[in-house]
Tab-separated table of C-alpha atoms in Angstrom:
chain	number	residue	atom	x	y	z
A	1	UNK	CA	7.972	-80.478	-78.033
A	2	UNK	CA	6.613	-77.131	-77.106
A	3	UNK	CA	8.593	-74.507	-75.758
A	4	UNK	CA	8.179	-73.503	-72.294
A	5	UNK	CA	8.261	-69.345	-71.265
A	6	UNK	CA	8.820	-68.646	-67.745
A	7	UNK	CA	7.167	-65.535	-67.163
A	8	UNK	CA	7.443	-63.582	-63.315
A	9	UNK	CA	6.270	-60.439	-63.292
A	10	UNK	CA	7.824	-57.921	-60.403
A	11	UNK	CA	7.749	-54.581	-59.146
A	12	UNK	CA	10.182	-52.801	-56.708
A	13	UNK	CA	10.979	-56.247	-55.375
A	14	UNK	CA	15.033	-56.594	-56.483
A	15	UNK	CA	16.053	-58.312	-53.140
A	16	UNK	CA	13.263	-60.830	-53.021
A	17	UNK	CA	13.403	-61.494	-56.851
A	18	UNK	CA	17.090	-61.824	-56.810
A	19	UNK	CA	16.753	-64.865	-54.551
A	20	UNK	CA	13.787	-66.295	-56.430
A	21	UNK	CA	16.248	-66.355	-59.982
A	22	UNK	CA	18.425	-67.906	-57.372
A	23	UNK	CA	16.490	-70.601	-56.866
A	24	UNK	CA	15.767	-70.710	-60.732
A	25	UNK	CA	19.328	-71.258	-61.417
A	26	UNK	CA	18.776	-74.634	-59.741
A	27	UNK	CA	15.810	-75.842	-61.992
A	28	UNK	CA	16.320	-78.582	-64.344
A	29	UNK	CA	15.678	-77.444	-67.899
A	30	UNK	CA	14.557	-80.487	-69.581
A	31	UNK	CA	16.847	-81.280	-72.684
A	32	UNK	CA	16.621	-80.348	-76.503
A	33	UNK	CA	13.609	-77.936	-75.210
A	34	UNK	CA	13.152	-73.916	-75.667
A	35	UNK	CA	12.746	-73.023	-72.434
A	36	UNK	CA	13.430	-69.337	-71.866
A	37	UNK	CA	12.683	-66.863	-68.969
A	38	UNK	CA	10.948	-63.471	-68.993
A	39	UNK	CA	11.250	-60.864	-66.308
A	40	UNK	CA	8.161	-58.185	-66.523
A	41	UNK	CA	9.297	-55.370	-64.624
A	42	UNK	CA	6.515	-53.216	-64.002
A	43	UNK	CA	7.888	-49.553	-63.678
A	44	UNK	CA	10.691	-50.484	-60.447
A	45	UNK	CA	12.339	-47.845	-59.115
A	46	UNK	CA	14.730	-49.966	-57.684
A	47	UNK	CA	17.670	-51.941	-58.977
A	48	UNK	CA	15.546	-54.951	-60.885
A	49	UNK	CA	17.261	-54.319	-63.877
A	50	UNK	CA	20.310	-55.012	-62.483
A	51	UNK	CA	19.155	-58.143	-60.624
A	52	UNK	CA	18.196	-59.339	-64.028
A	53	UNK	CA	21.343	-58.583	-65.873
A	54	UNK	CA	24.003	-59.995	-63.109
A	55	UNK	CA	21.792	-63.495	-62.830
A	56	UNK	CA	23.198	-66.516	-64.598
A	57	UNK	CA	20.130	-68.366	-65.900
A	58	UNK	CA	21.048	-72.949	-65.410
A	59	UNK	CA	22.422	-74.273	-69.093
A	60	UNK	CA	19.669	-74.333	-71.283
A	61	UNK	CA	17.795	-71.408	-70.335
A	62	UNK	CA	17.490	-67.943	-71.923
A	63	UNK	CA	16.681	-64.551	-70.369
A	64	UNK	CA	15.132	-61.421	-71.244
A	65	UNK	CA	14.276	-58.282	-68.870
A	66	UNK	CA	11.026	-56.713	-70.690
A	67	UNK	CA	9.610	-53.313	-69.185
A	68	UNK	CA	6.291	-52.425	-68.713
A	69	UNK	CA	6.343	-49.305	-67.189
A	70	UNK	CA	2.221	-48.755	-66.767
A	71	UNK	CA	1.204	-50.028	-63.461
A	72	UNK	CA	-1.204	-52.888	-63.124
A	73	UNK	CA	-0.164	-56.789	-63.030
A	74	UNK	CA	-2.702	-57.910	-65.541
A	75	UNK	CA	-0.985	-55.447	-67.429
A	76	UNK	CA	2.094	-57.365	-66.835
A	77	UNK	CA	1.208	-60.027	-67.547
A	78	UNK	CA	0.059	-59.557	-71.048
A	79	UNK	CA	3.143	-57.569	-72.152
A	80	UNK	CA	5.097	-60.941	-71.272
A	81	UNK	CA	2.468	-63.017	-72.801
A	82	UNK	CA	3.299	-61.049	-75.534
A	83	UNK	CA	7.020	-60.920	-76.292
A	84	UNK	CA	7.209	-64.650	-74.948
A	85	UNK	CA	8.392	-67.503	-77.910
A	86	UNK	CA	7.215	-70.495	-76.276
A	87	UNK	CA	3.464	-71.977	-76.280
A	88	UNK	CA	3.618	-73.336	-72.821
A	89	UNK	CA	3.207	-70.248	-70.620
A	90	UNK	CA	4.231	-70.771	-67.153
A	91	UNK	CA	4.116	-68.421	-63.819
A	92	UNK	CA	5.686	-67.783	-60.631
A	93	UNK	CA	5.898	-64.655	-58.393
A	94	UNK	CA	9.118	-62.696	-57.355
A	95	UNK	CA	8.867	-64.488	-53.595
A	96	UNK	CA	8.711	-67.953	-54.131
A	97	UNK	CA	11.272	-70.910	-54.216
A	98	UNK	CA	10.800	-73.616	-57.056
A	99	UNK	CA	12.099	-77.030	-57.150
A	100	UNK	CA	14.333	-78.751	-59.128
A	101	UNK	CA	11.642	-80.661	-61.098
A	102	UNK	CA	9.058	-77.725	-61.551
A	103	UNK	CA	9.573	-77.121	-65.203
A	104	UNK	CA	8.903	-80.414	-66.301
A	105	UNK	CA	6.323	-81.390	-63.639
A	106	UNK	CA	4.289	-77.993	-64.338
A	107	UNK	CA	4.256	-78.516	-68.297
A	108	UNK	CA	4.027	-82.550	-68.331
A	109	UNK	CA	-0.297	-82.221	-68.095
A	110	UNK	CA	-0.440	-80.175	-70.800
A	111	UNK	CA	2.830	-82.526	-73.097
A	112	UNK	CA	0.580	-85.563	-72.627
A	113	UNK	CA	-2.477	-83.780	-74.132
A	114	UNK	CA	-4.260	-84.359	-70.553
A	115	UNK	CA	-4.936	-80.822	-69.825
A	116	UNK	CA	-4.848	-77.003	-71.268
A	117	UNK	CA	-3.866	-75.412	-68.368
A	118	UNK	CA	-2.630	-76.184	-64.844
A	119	UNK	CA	-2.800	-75.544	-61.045
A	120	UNK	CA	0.473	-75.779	-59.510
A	121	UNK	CA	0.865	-76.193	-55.770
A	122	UNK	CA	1.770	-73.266	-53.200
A	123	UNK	CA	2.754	-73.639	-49.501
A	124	UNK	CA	4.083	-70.650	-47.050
A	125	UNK	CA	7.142	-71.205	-45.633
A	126	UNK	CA	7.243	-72.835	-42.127
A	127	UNK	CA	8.431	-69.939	-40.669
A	128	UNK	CA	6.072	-67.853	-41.834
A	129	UNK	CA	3.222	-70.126	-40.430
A	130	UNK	CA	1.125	-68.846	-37.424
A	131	UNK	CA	-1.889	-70.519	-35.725
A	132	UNK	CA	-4.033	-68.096	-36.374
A	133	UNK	CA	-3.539	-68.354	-40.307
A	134	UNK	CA	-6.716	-70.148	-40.566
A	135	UNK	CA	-7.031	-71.884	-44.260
A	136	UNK	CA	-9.429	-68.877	-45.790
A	137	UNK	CA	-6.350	-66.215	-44.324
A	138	UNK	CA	-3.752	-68.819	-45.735
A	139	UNK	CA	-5.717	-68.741	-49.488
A	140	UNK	CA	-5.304	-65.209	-49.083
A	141	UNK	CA	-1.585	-65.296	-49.035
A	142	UNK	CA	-1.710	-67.469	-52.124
A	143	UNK	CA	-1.624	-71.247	-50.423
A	144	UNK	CA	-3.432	-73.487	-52.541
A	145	UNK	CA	-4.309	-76.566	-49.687
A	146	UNK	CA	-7.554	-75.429	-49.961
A	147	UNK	CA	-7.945	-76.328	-53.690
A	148	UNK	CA	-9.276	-79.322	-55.177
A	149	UNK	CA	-6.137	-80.984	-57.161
A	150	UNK	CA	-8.616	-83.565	-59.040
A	151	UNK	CA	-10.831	-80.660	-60.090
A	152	UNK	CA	-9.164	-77.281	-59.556
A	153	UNK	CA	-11.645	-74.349	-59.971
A	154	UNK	CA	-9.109	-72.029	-60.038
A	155	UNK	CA	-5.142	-71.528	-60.256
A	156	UNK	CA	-2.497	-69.494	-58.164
A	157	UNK	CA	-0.380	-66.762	-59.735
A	158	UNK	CA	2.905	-68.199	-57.773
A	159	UNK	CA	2.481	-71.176	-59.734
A	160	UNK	CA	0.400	-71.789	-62.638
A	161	UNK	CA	0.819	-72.361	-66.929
A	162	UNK	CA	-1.230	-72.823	-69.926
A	163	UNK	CA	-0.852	-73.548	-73.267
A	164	UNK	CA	-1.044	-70.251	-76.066
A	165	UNK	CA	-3.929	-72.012	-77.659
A	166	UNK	CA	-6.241	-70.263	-74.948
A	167	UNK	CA	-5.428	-66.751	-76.309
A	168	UNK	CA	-6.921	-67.783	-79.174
A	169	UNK	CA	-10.558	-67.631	-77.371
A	170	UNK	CA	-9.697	-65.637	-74.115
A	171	UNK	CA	-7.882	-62.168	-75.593
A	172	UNK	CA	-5.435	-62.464	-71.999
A	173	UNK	CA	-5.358	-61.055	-68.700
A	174	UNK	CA	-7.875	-58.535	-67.378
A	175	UNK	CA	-5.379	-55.622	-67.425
A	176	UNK	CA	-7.744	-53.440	-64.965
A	177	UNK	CA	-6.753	-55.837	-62.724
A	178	UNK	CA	-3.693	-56.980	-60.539
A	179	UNK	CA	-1.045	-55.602	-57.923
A	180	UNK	CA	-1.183	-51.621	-58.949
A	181	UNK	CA	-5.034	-51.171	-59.820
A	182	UNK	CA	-7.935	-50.839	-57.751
A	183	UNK	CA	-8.817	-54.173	-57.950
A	184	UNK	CA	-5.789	-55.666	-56.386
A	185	UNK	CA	-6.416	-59.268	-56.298
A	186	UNK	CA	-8.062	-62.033	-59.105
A	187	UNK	CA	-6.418	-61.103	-62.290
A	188	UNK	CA	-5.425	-64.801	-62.241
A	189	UNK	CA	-8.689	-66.059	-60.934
A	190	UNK	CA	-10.461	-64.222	-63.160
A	191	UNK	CA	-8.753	-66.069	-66.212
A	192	UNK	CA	-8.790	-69.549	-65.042
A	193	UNK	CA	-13.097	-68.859	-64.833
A	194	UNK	CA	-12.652	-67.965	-68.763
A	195	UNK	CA	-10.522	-70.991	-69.022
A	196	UNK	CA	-13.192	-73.006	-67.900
A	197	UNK	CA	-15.855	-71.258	-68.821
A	198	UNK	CA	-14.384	-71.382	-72.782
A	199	UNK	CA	-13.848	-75.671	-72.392
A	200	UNK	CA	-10.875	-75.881	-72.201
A	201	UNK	CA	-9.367	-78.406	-69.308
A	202	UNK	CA	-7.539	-76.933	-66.091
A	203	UNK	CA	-5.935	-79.738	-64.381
A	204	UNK	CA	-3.709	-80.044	-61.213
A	205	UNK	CA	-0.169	-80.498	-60.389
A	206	UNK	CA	-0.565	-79.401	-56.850
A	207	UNK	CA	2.387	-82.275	-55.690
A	208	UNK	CA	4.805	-80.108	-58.103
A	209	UNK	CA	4.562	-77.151	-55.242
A	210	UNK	CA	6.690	-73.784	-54.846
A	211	UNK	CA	7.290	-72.323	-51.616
A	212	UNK	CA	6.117	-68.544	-50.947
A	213	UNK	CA	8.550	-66.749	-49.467
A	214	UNK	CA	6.939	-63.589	-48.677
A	215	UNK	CA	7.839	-60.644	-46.906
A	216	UNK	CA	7.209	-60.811	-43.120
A	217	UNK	CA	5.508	-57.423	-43.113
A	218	UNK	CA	2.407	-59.244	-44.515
A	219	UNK	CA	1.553	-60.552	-41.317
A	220	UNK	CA	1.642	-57.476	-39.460
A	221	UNK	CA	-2.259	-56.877	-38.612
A	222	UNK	CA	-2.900	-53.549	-40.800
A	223	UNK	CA	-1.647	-55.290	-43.896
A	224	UNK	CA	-3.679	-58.544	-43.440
A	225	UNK	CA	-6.798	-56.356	-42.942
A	226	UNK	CA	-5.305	-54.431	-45.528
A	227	UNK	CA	-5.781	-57.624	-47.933
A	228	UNK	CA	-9.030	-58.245	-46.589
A	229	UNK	CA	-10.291	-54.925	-47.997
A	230	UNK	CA	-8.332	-55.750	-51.238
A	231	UNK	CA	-9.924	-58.998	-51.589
A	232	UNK	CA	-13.295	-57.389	-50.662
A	233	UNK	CA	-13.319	-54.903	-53.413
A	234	UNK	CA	-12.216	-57.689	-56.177
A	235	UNK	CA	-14.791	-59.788	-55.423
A	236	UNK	CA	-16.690	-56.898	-56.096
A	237	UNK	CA	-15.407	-56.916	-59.236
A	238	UNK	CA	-15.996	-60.607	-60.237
A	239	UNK	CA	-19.629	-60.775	-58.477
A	240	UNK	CA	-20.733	-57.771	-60.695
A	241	UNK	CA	-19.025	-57.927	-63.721
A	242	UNK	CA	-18.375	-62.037	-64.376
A	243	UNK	CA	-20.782	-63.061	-61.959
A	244	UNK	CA	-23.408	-60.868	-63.006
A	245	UNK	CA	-25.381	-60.586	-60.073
A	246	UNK	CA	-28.383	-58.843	-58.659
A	247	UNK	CA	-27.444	-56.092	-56.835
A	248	UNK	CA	-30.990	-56.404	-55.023
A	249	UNK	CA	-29.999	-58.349	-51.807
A	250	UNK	CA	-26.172	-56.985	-51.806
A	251	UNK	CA	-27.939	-53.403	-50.705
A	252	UNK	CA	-29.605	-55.158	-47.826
A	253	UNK	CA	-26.495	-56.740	-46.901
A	254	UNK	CA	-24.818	-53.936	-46.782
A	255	UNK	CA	-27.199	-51.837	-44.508
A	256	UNK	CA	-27.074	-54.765	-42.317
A	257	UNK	CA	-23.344	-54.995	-42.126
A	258	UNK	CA	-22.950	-51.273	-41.460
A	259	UNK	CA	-24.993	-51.339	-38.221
A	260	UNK	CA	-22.437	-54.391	-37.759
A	261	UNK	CA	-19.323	-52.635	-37.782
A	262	UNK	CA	-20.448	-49.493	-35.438
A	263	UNK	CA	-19.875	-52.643	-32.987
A	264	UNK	CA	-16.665	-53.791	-34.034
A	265	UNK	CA	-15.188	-50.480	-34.915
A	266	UNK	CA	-13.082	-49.743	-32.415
A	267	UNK	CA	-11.100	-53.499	-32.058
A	268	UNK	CA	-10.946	-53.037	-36.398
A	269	UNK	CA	-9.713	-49.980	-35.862
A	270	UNK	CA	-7.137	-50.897	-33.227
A	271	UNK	CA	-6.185	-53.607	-35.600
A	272	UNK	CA	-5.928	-51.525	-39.006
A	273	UNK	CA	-3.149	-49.405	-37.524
A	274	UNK	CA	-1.137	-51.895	-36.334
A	275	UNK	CA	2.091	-52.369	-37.780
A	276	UNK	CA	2.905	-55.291	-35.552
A	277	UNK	CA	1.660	-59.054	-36.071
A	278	UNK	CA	-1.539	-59.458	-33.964
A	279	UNK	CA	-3.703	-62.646	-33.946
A	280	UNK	CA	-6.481	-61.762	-36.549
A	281	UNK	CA	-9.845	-63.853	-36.042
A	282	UNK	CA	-11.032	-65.124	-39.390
A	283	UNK	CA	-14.598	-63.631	-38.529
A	284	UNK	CA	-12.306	-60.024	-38.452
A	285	UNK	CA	-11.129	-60.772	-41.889
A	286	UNK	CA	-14.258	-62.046	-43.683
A	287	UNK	CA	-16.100	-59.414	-41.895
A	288	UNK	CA	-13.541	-56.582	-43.422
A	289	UNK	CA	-13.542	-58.751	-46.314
A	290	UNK	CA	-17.402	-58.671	-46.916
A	291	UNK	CA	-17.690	-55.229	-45.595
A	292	UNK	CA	-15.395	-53.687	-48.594
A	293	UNK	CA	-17.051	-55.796	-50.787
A	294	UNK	CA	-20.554	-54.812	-50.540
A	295	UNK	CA	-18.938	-51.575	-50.547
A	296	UNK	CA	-17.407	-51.673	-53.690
A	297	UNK	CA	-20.358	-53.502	-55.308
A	298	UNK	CA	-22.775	-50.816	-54.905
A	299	UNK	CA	-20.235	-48.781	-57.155
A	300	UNK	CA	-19.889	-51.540	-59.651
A	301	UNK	CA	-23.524	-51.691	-59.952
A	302	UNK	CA	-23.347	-47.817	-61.666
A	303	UNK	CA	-21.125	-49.246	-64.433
A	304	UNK	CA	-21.616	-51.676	-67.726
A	305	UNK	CA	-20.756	-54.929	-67.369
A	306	UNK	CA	-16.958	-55.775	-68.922
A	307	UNK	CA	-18.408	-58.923	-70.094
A	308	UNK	CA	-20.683	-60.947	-71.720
């Protein structure tokens, strides 16, 4: 059978990875199978390396720390892509907790020839649940209970693989995107469109679910409107550049959602420099979400289209 490259991708994250490779050491590595893990440190200034060399990877399992010291997650990405052996390609996040069955359950669409790629299953930790995390906020922070497991139009970052044969059509990750570029957000979402878009088959595994373990400083108020504006300004990207939209309308919109905001300034405002967890209305978020992306897509507009 295939091999099977874990590849997790981290920056300045030691503590949090360290108990994610924890959690690792617990998987089940299905036997007589390559299965191998690559750690894609993206320029850390902290201890990461370290964290990679002191972990014990579960009997079966191999290990390799692989630098890529030019910022950008896309980026990432690719330079694991690229010094991975196995065909099956599989992802998680430095935050997240897998279970014991993920290798297997993650890779078993693509072993019985049913799909080319596949949409694992993310939940947030219970105690990092709030009321207000509404399902579009949730998606935000990488949940996937909003997506369609019998027909997945997209897959997660904290949980998603495909099979090499895709590289042979789609040349990889969009490197000027991901954590560390100015469009933050999508680098995965971006890729599972070109999946589709190319024929191959994305299918779902969302019952074979990790659990994101992320900071609690994501939930203070300026950093959830701070992924709003993140969000915002990769859409951008997508709408203009993917997409290929008119920019016709978007200009209207964007008037219109100007003389919006001189409204709602000073509550955004109040919000954005908060460094405290506040209840933030979903209308706040798509609001700043829209806002930065009309924004940013009357910039885009200036530039040629990355693709075809």
């Amino acid at each position: 059978m295939d091999g099977i490259s874990i590849i997790i991708c981290t920056r300045d994250r030691a503590d949090d990875l360290a108990q994610t490779l924890e959690s690792l050491a617990r998987v089940q590595v299905p036997r007589g199978r390559l299965v191998e893990l690559l750690v894609v440190d993206n320029g850390s200034k902290d201890n990461t390396a370290q964290v990679v060399e002191l972990w014990k990877p579960p009997a079966g399992m191999g290990k390799m720390y692989v630098l890529e010291p030019q910022k950008g997650k896309g980026r990432a990405y690719n330079a694991g892509i690229r010094a991975a052996k196995g065909a099956i390609l599989l992802f998680t996040d430095d935050d997240v907790r897998v279970p014991e069955n993920w290798i297997a359950g993650m890779a078993a669409p693509i072993d019985n020839g049913l799909a080319d790629a596949v949409a694992g299953g993310v939940r947030i930790a219970d105690h990092l649940m709030r009321p207000w995390l509404t399902s579009h906020i949730r998606a935000c922070l990488a949940s996937t209970d909003a997506i369609n497991g019998d027909q997945p139009e997209r897959f997660v970052g904290a949980n998603m693989c495909f099979h090499r044969r895709i590289l042979e059509t789609i040349p990889g990750f969009d490197e000027s995107m991901g954590p560390g570029t100015r469009y933050w957000c999508h680098e995965e979402t971006l890729l599972s469109f070109q999946i589709k878009e190319a024929g191959y088959c994305l299918a779902g595994a969302l019952d074979v679910e990790v659990l994101h373990e992320f900071n609690p400083s994501r939930l203070f108020a300026c950093n959830i409107l701070k992924q709003a504006c993140r969000m915002g300004i990769s859409d951008a990207y997508l709408a203009w550049h993917w997409r290929q939209r008119g920019p016709d309308s978007y200009r209207r919109d964007l008037l219109e959602q100007i003389k919006k905001a001189v409204g709602q300034a000073p509550r955004l405002l109040w919000l954005a420099t908060s460094r405290k967890e506040r209840m933030i209305r979903e209308d706040d978020f798509r609001f700043v979400r829209n806002l930065f992306f009309l924004i940013q897509y009357n910039k885009e507009v200036r530039s040629p289209q990355a693709y075809r």
